[in-house]
PDB file of C-alpha atoms in Angstrom:
ATOM      1  CA  MET Z 194     -55.517  59.219 -51.506  1.00  0.00           C
ATOM      2  CA  LYS Z 195     -53.975  57.403 -54.714  1.00  0.00           C
ATOM      3  CA  LYS Z 196     -52.106  60.624 -55.267  1.00  0.00           C
ATOM      4  CA  ALA Z 197     -50.687  60.497 -51.913  1.00  0.00           C
ATOM      5  CA  LEU Z 198     -49.522  56.787 -52.046  1.00  0.00           C
ATOM      6  CA  VAL Z 199     -47.870  57.591 -55.237  1.00  0.00           C
ATOM      7  CA  LEU Z 200     -46.019  60.711 -53.988  1.00  0.00           C
ATOM      8  CA  LEU Z 201     -45.007  58.490 -50.887  1.00  0.00           C
ATOM      9  CA  THR Z 202     -43.645  55.751 -53.035  1.00  0.00           C
ATOM     10  CA  ILE Z 203     -41.682  58.098 -55.085  1.00  0.00           C
ATOM     11  CA  LEU Z 204     -40.181  59.636 -51.763  1.00  0.00           C
ATOM     12  CA  LEU Z 205     -39.301  56.460 -50.329  1.00  0.00           C
ATOM     13  CA  LEU Z 206     -38.186  54.396 -53.470  1.00  0.00           C
ATOM     14  CA  PRO Z 207     -34.615  55.858 -53.316  1.00  0.00           C
ATOM     15  CA  SER Z 208     -34.024  54.821 -49.897  1.00  0.00           C
ATOM     16  CA  LEU Z 209     -35.450  51.256 -50.285  1.00  0.00           C
ATOM     17  CA  ILE Z 210     -33.301  50.731 -53.162  1.00  0.00           C
ATOM     18  CA  TYR Z 211     -30.251  52.053 -51.167  1.00  0.00           C
ATOM     19  CA  LEU Z 212     -31.277  49.841 -48.400  1.00  0.00           C
ATOM     20  CA  PHE Z 213     -31.624  46.874 -50.686  1.00  0.00           C
ATOM     21  CA  PHE Z 214     -28.210  47.073 -52.084  1.00  0.00           C
ATOM     22  CA  ALA Z 215     -26.632  47.976 -48.688  1.00  0.00           C
ATOM     23  CA  PHE Z 216     -27.899  44.829 -47.055  1.00  0.00           C
ATOM     24  CA  GLY Z 217     -28.608  42.510 -49.750  1.00  0.00           C
ATOM     25  CA  THR Z 218     -24.821  41.414 -50.082  1.00  0.00           C
ATOM     26  CA  PRO Z 219     -24.316  37.827 -51.759  1.00  0.00           C
ATOM     27  CA  ARG Z 220     -21.554  36.738 -49.095  1.00  0.00           C
ATOM     28  CA  VAL Z 221     -23.096  35.321 -45.701  1.00  0.00           C
ATOM     29  CA  LYS Z 222     -20.377  36.339 -43.455  1.00  0.00           C
ATOM     30  CA  ARG Z 223     -18.542  39.395 -44.304  1.00  0.00           C
ATOM     31  CA  ALA Z 224     -15.952  41.798 -42.669  1.00  0.00           C
ATOM     32  CA  PRO Z 225     -16.248  40.285 -38.952  1.00  0.00           C
ATOM     33  CA  PHE Z 226     -14.693  42.185 -35.969  1.00  0.00           C
ATOM     34  CA  PHE Z 227     -11.388  41.413 -34.474  1.00  0.00           C
ATOM     35  CA  GLY Z 228      -9.962  41.659 -31.086  1.00  0.00           C
ATOM     36  CA  PRO Z 229     -11.519  41.387 -27.634  1.00  0.00           C
ATOM     37  CA  ARG Z 230     -15.097  42.143 -26.956  1.00  0.00           C
ATOM     38  CA  GLU Z 231     -17.520  42.130 -24.174  1.00  0.00           C
ATOM     39  CA  ALA Z 232     -21.472  42.118 -23.603  1.00  0.00           C
ATOM     40  CA  VAL Z 233     -22.750  45.723 -22.606  1.00  0.00           C
ATOM     41  CA  THR Z 234     -26.122  47.075 -21.650  1.00  0.00           C
ATOM     42  CA  THR Z 235     -27.076  49.808 -23.993  1.00  0.00           C
ATOM     43  CA  THR Z 236     -30.457  51.749 -24.889  1.00  0.00           C
ATOM     44  CA  ASP Z 237     -31.726  51.875 -28.575  1.00  0.00           C
ATOM     45  CA  SER Z 238     -33.215  54.659 -30.159  1.00  0.00           C
ATOM     46  CA  LEU Z 239     -36.537  54.012 -28.836  1.00  0.00           C
ATOM     47  CA  GLY Z 240     -35.290  54.039 -25.078  1.00  0.00           C
ATOM     48  CA  ASN Z 241     -35.485  50.491 -24.731  1.00  0.00           C
ATOM     49  CA  SER Z 242     -32.593  48.556 -22.882  1.00  0.00           C
ATOM     50  CA  LYS Z 243     -30.800  45.836 -24.904  1.00  0.00           C
ATOM     51  CA  THR Z 244     -27.648  43.657 -24.443  1.00  0.00           C
ATOM     52  CA  ASP Z 245     -24.997  44.643 -26.952  1.00  0.00           C
ATOM     53  CA  THR Z 246     -21.438  43.905 -28.054  1.00  0.00           C
ATOM     54  CA  SER Z 247     -18.730  46.348 -27.322  1.00  0.00           C
ATOM     55  CA  TYR Z 248     -15.816  45.574 -29.753  1.00  0.00           C
ATOM     56  CA  TYR Z 249     -12.165  46.352 -29.547  1.00  0.00           C
ATOM     57  CA  THR Z 250     -11.274  49.756 -30.826  1.00  0.00           C
ATOM     58  CA  ILE Z 251      -7.799  50.889 -31.592  1.00  0.00           C
ATOM     59  CA  PRO Z 252      -6.537  53.656 -29.139  1.00  0.00           C
ATOM     60  CA  ALA Z 253      -5.817  57.163 -30.447  1.00  0.00           C
ATOM     61  CA  PHE Z 254      -2.169  58.027 -31.038  1.00  0.00           C
ATOM     62  CA  ARG Z 255      -0.025  60.820 -32.605  1.00  0.00           C
ATOM     63  CA  LEU Z 256       2.951  60.472 -34.940  1.00  0.00           C
ATOM     64  CA  GLN Z 257       4.573  62.656 -37.447  1.00  0.00           C
ATOM     65  CA  THR Z 258       4.315  62.376 -41.298  1.00  0.00           C
ATOM     66  CA  THR Z 259       7.767  61.981 -43.301  1.00  0.00           C
ATOM     67  CA  GLU Z 260       6.746  65.354 -44.596  1.00  0.00           C
ATOM     68  CA  GLY Z 261       7.300  66.921 -41.221  1.00  0.00           C
ATOM     69  CA  ARG Z 262       3.633  67.423 -40.487  1.00  0.00           C
ATOM     70  CA  ASN Z 263       1.807  66.275 -37.080  1.00  0.00           C
ATOM     71  CA  PHE Z 264      -0.531  63.180 -37.706  1.00  0.00           C
ATOM     72  CA  ASP Z 265      -3.240  62.812 -35.183  1.00  0.00           C
ATOM     73  CA  SER Z 266      -5.061  59.265 -35.811  1.00  0.00           C
ATOM     74  CA  GLN Z 267      -8.333  61.069 -34.780  1.00  0.00           C
ATOM     75  CA  ARG Z 268      -8.357  62.873 -38.375  1.00  0.00           C
ATOM     76  CA  LEU Z 269      -9.182  59.082 -39.539  1.00  0.00           C
ATOM     77  CA  ASN Z 270     -12.282  58.982 -37.351  1.00  0.00           C
ATOM     78  CA  GLY Z 271     -15.426  58.674 -39.646  1.00  0.00           C
ATOM     79  CA  LYS Z 272     -13.101  57.184 -42.619  1.00  0.00           C
ATOM     80  CA  LEU Z 273     -12.268  53.603 -43.369  1.00  0.00           C
ATOM     81  CA  TYR Z 274      -8.596  53.225 -43.574  1.00  0.00           C
ATOM     82  CA  VAL Z 275      -6.069  50.441 -44.452  1.00  0.00           C
ATOM     83  CA  ALA Z 276      -2.934  50.262 -41.804  1.00  0.00           C
ATOM     84  CA  CYS Z 277       0.378  48.742 -43.310  1.00  0.00           C
ATOM     85  CA  PHE Z 278       3.440  47.876 -41.317  1.00  0.00           C
ATOM     86  CA  ALA Z 279       5.591  46.123 -44.144  1.00  0.00           C
ATOM     87  CA  ASN Z 280       8.959  47.883 -44.435  1.00  0.00           C
ATOM     88  CA  VAL Z 281       9.503  50.323 -47.508  1.00  0.00           C
ATOM     89  CA  ASP Z 282      11.717  47.697 -49.148  1.00  0.00           C
ATOM     90  CA  THR Z 283       9.100  44.707 -48.964  1.00  0.00           C
ATOM     91  CA  ILE Z 284       6.212  47.243 -50.243  1.00  0.00           C
ATOM     92  CA  ARG Z 285       8.534  48.017 -53.303  1.00  0.00           C
ATOM     93  CA  ARG Z 286       9.425  44.528 -54.384  1.00  0.00           C
ATOM     94  CA  LYS Z 287       6.384  42.572 -53.176  1.00  0.00           C
ATOM     95  CA  PHE Z 288       3.309  44.602 -53.439  1.00  0.00           C
ATOM     96  CA  ILE Z 289       3.339  44.372 -57.219  1.00  0.00           C
ATOM     97  CA  GLU Z 290      -0.243  43.158 -57.652  1.00  0.00           C
ATOM     98  CA  PHE Z 291      -1.557  45.752 -55.417  1.00  0.00           C
ATOM     99  CA  ALA Z 292       0.314  48.488 -57.070  1.00  0.00           C
ATOM    100  CA  ARG Z 293      -1.015  47.297 -60.399  1.00  0.00           C
ATOM    101  CA  ASP Z 294      -4.555  46.784 -59.112  1.00  0.00           C
ATOM    102  CA  TYR Z 295      -4.488  50.249 -57.594  1.00  0.00           C
ATOM    103  CA  LYS Z 296      -3.448  51.795 -60.652  1.00  0.00           C
ATOM    104  CA  ILE Z 297      -6.133  49.917 -62.903  1.00  0.00           C
ATOM    105  CA  ASN Z 298      -8.764  50.111 -60.404  1.00  0.00           C
ATOM    106  CA  HIS Z 299      -8.058  52.916 -58.038  1.00  0.00           C
ATOM    107  CA  GLY Z 300     -11.989  53.901 -58.193  1.00  0.00           C
ATOM    108  CA  SER Z 301     -12.438  50.524 -56.200  1.00  0.00           C
ATOM    109  CA  TYR Z 302     -10.248  51.824 -53.343  1.00  0.00           C
ATOM    110  CA  ALA Z 303     -11.969  55.261 -53.041  1.00  0.00           C
ATOM    111  CA  LEU Z 304     -13.780  54.360 -49.952  1.00  0.00           C
ATOM    112  CA  ALA Z 305     -10.494  54.120 -47.645  1.00  0.00           C
ATOM    113  CA  ARG Z 306      -7.294  55.978 -46.893  1.00  0.00           C
ATOM    114  CA  PHE Z 307      -4.152  54.397 -46.291  1.00  0.00           C
ATOM    115  CA  VAL Z 308      -1.684  54.724 -43.492  1.00  0.00           C
ATOM    116  CA  PHE Z 309       2.296  53.552 -43.936  1.00  0.00           C
ATOM    117  CA  PHE Z 310       4.085  52.898 -40.631  1.00  0.00           C
ATOM    118  CA  HIS Z 311       7.647  53.535 -41.131  1.00  0.00           C
ATOM    119  CA  PRO Z 312      10.201  52.722 -38.446  1.00  0.00           C
ATOM    120  CA  THR Z 313      13.071  55.282 -38.363  1.00  0.00           C
ATOM    121  CA  ASP Z 314      14.638  57.600 -36.054  1.00  0.00           C
ATOM    122  CA  SER Z 315      14.586  60.507 -38.631  1.00  0.00           C
ATOM    123  CA  VAL Z 316      13.843  61.548 -42.216  1.00  0.00           C
ATOM    124  CA  ASP Z 317      15.284  63.566 -45.059  1.00  0.00           C
ATOM    125  CA  ALA Z 318      14.788  64.513 -48.431  1.00  0.00           C
ATOM    126  CA  ASN Z 319      15.987  61.144 -49.501  1.00  0.00           C
ATOM    127  CA  THR Z 320      13.239  59.446 -47.417  1.00  0.00           C
ATOM    128  CA  ILE Z 321      11.020  57.397 -49.971  1.00  0.00           C
ATOM    129  CA  ASP Z 322       7.420  58.643 -50.162  1.00  0.00           C
ATOM    130  CA  ILE Z 323       5.809  54.999 -50.526  1.00  0.00           C
ATOM    131  CA  GLY Z 324       2.187  56.316 -51.208  1.00  0.00           C
ATOM    132  CA  LYS Z 325       3.633  58.678 -54.206  1.00  0.00           C
ATOM    133  CA  GLU Z 326       5.457  55.346 -55.593  1.00  0.00           C
ATOM    134  CA  LEU Z 327       2.577  53.149 -55.238  1.00  0.00           C
ATOM    135  CA  GLY Z 328       0.389  56.067 -57.094  1.00  0.00           C
ATOM    136  CA  ILE Z 329      -1.827  56.891 -54.250  1.00  0.00           C
ATOM    137  CA  GLY Z 330      -2.693  60.506 -54.053  1.00  0.00           C
ATOM    138  CA  ALA Z 331      -1.360  62.636 -51.178  1.00  0.00           C
ATOM    139  CA  ASP Z 332      -4.822  63.202 -49.854  1.00  0.00           C
ATOM    140  CA  THR Z 333      -5.456  59.371 -49.486  1.00  0.00           C
ATOM    141  CA  ALA Z 334      -2.023  58.052 -48.172  1.00  0.00           C
ATOM    142  CA  TYR Z 335      -0.243  58.987 -45.011  1.00  0.00           C
ATOM    143  CA  MET Z 336       3.312  57.748 -44.370  1.00  0.00           C
ATOM    144  CA  VAL Z 337       4.043  58.338 -40.634  1.00  0.00           C
ATOM    145  CA  TYR Z 338       7.239  57.537 -38.838  1.00  0.00           C
ATOM    146  CA  ALA Z 339       8.786  56.540 -35.189  1.00  0.00           C
ATOM    147  CA  SER Z 340      11.521  54.600 -33.690  1.00  0.00           C
ATOM    148  CA  GLN Z 341      11.378  50.848 -34.299  1.00  0.00           C
ATOM    149  CA  GLN Z 342      10.258  50.309 -30.713  1.00  0.00           C
ATOM    150  CA  VAL Z 343       7.222  52.678 -31.181  1.00  0.00           C
ATOM    151  CA  ILE Z 344       6.075  51.198 -34.353  1.00  0.00           C
ATOM    152  CA  ASP Z 345       6.602  47.700 -33.020  1.00  0.00           C
ATOM    153  CA  SER Z 346       4.463  48.622 -29.939  1.00  0.00           C
ATOM    154  CA  LEU Z 347       1.595  50.171 -32.224  1.00  0.00           C
ATOM    155  CA  ARG Z 348       1.657  46.889 -34.270  1.00  0.00           C
ATOM    156  CA  ASP Z 349       1.551  44.350 -31.470  1.00  0.00           C
ATOM    157  CA  ASN Z 350      -0.590  46.082 -29.112  1.00  0.00           C
ATOM    158  CA  PHE Z 351      -2.921  48.065 -31.232  1.00  0.00           C
ATOM    159  CA  TYR Z 352      -3.493  46.537 -34.618  1.00  0.00           C
ATOM    160  CA  PHE Z 353      -2.413  42.691 -34.277  1.00  0.00           C
ATOM    161  CA  VAL Z 354      -3.922  41.958 -30.886  1.00  0.00           C
ATOM    162  CA  LYS Z 355      -5.438  38.441 -30.325  1.00  0.00           C
ATOM    163  CA  THR Z 356      -9.006  37.395 -30.532  1.00  0.00           C
ATOM    164  CA  PRO Z 357      -9.689  35.429 -27.535  1.00  0.00           C
ATOM    165  CA  SER Z 358     -12.575  33.546 -29.528  1.00  0.00           C
ATOM    166  CA  LEU Z 359     -10.550  32.348 -32.296  1.00  0.00           C
ATOM    167  CA  LYS Z 360      -8.260  29.247 -32.234  1.00  0.00           C
ATOM    168  CA  ASN Z 361      -5.653  30.928 -34.617  1.00  0.00           C
ATOM    169  CA  ASP Z 362      -4.714  34.444 -35.068  1.00  0.00           C
ATOM    170  CA  PRO Z 363      -6.279  35.928 -38.313  1.00  0.00           C
ATOM    171  CA  TRP Z 364      -2.768  36.991 -39.527  1.00  0.00           C
ATOM    172  CA  PHE Z 365      -1.206  33.602 -39.100  1.00  0.00           C
ATOM    173  CA  SER Z 366      -0.131  33.886 -42.774  1.00  0.00           C
ATOM    174  CA  LYS Z 367       1.031  37.075 -44.374  1.00  0.00           C
ATOM    175  CA  ALA Z 368      -1.086  39.919 -43.769  1.00  0.00           C
ATOM    176  CA  ASP Z 369       0.537  43.297 -44.261  1.00  0.00           C
ATOM    177  CA  PHE Z 370      -2.932  45.148 -44.339  1.00  0.00           C
ATOM    178  CA  VAL Z 371      -5.213  45.632 -41.766  1.00  0.00           C
ATOM    179  CA  LEU Z 372      -8.521  47.189 -42.428  1.00  0.00           C
ATOM    180  CA  VAL Z 373     -10.087  49.687 -39.980  1.00  0.00           C
ATOM    181  CA  ASP Z 374     -13.682  50.890 -39.926  1.00  0.00           C
ATOM    182  CA  ARG Z 375     -14.983  54.384 -39.160  1.00  0.00           C
ATOM    183  CA  GLN Z 376     -15.216  53.777 -35.480  1.00  0.00           C
ATOM    184  CA  SER Z 377     -11.521  52.384 -35.455  1.00  0.00           C
ATOM    185  CA  ARG Z 378     -12.492  48.819 -35.214  1.00  0.00           C
ATOM    186  CA  ILE Z 379     -10.477  46.094 -36.594  1.00  0.00           C
ATOM    187  CA  ARG Z 380     -12.496  44.478 -39.522  1.00  0.00           C
ATOM    188  CA  GLY Z 381      -9.875  42.471 -41.627  1.00  0.00           C
ATOM    189  CA  TYR Z 382      -6.422  41.246 -42.344  1.00  0.00           C
ATOM    190  CA  TYR Z 383      -5.154  40.915 -46.053  1.00  0.00           C
ATOM    191  CA  ASP Z 384      -2.399  39.902 -47.985  1.00  0.00           C
ATOM    192  CA  PRO Z 385      -1.737  42.555 -50.656  1.00  0.00           C
ATOM    193  CA  ARG Z 386       0.536  40.211 -52.698  1.00  0.00           C
ATOM    194  CA  LEU Z 387      -2.528  38.168 -53.694  1.00  0.00           C
ATOM    195  CA  VAL Z 388      -5.425  39.463 -56.194  1.00  0.00           C
ATOM    196  CA  ILE Z 389      -7.980  37.215 -54.397  1.00  0.00           C
ATOM    197  CA  ARG Z 390      -7.323  38.983 -51.084  1.00  0.00           C
ATOM    198  CA  LEU Z 391      -7.183  42.386 -52.541  1.00  0.00           C
ATOM    199  CA  LYS Z 392     -10.547  41.500 -53.985  1.00  0.00           C
ATOM    200  CA  GLU Z 393     -11.843  40.635 -50.696  1.00  0.00           C
ATOM    201  CA  MET Z 394     -10.401  43.704 -49.026  1.00  0.00           C
ATOM    202  CA  LYS Z 395     -12.449  45.925 -51.632  1.00  0.00           C
ATOM    203  CA  GLU Z 396     -15.584  44.001 -51.100  1.00  0.00           C
ATOM    204  CA  ASP Z 397     -15.468  44.353 -47.425  1.00  0.00           C
ATOM    205  CA  MET Z 398     -14.728  48.074 -47.870  1.00  0.00           C
ATOM    206  CA  GLY Z 399     -17.991  48.282 -49.770  1.00  0.00           C
ATOM    207  CA  HIS Z 400     -20.010  45.990 -47.332  1.00  0.00           C
ATOM    208  CA  ILE Z 401     -18.665  48.017 -44.299  1.00  0.00           C
ATOM    209  CA  THR Z 402     -19.552  51.339 -46.017  1.00  0.00           C
ATOM    210  CA  PHE Z 403     -22.955  50.552 -46.921  1.00  0.00           C
ATOM    211  CA  ARG Z 404     -24.101  48.302 -44.030  1.00  0.00           C
ATOM    212  CA  ASP Z 405     -22.942  51.552 -41.610  1.00  0.00           C
ATOM    213  CA  GLU Z 406     -24.641  54.243 -43.724  1.00  0.00           C
ATOM    214  CA  GLY Z 407     -27.706  51.946 -44.176  1.00  0.00           C
ATOM    215  CA  ALA Z 408     -27.993  51.302 -40.445  1.00  0.00           C
ATOM    216  CA  GLU Z 409     -27.372  54.963 -39.581  1.00  0.00           C
ATOM    217  CA  MET Z 410     -30.302  55.741 -41.891  1.00  0.00           C
ATOM    218  CA  VAL Z 411     -32.511  53.258 -40.480  1.00  0.00           C
ATOM    219  CA  LYS Z 412     -31.498  54.668 -36.893  1.00  0.00           C
ATOM    220  CA  GLY Z 413     -32.285  58.362 -38.103  1.00  0.00           C
ATOM    221  CA  MET Z 414     -35.906  57.319 -39.444  1.00  0.00           C
ATOM    222  CA  GLU Z 415     -36.396  55.720 -36.085  1.00  0.00           C
ATOM    223  CA  VAL Z 416     -35.576  58.748 -34.119  1.00  0.00           C
ATOM    224  CA  GLU Z 417     -37.432  60.828 -36.351  1.00  0.00           C
ATOM    225  CA  GLN Z 418     -40.523  58.778 -35.935  1.00  0.00           C
ATOM    226  CA  LYS Z 419     -40.362  58.644 -32.395  1.00  0.00           C
ATOM    227  CA  ARG Z 420     -39.988  62.590 -32.243  1.00  0.00           C
ATOM    228  CA  LYS Z 421     -43.193  62.971 -34.115  1.00  0.00           C
ATOM    229  CA  LYS Z 422     -45.008  60.599 -31.900  1.00  0.00           C
TER     230      LYS Z 422
END
């Protein structure tokens, strides 16, 4: 019996440590959900009905990268990503703190991808690869383009949607980075010109990732326990 308890402790300890760090974040309120929401009735993993909240999700879209490749937003499903609608000139001149922080602490951004939206009707060999200029790897940053009208529509109707429950829009000040989680839900708006906002964004990336993975682990354990009964 004693040996069985020791073995069980050894098997469960890694998971308990993981869940402790995943859910034991020091900041009380982290990475809220933005956009309209509604109450829906769902069924949990044990088959019980419950009232849950359905959060706004960004619809799928298709564009082309400046490299001439097709870009389907669904390729980002399952990945945390940052959307940026600032023009190339602004990024080059104003995102100095972000470029510096990414170069020094690029490992802290490893949880996310970047999508830069570039308004133009056509591209050529002289088109600037902003991801490359910022030192972001080609497998981490995508620069997609479309007409100004299409880009503005994506920005205003998909990413900068109003949150009815809030008095002020969360992007009332400069907010060129939009953090989107693995289920296409908006989780934060940040000004990449400020180190403190970049720090908050990276903390939120970690919080979202660990909370999601921790929740999935718990859900999987509940399903497995139910299956064995």
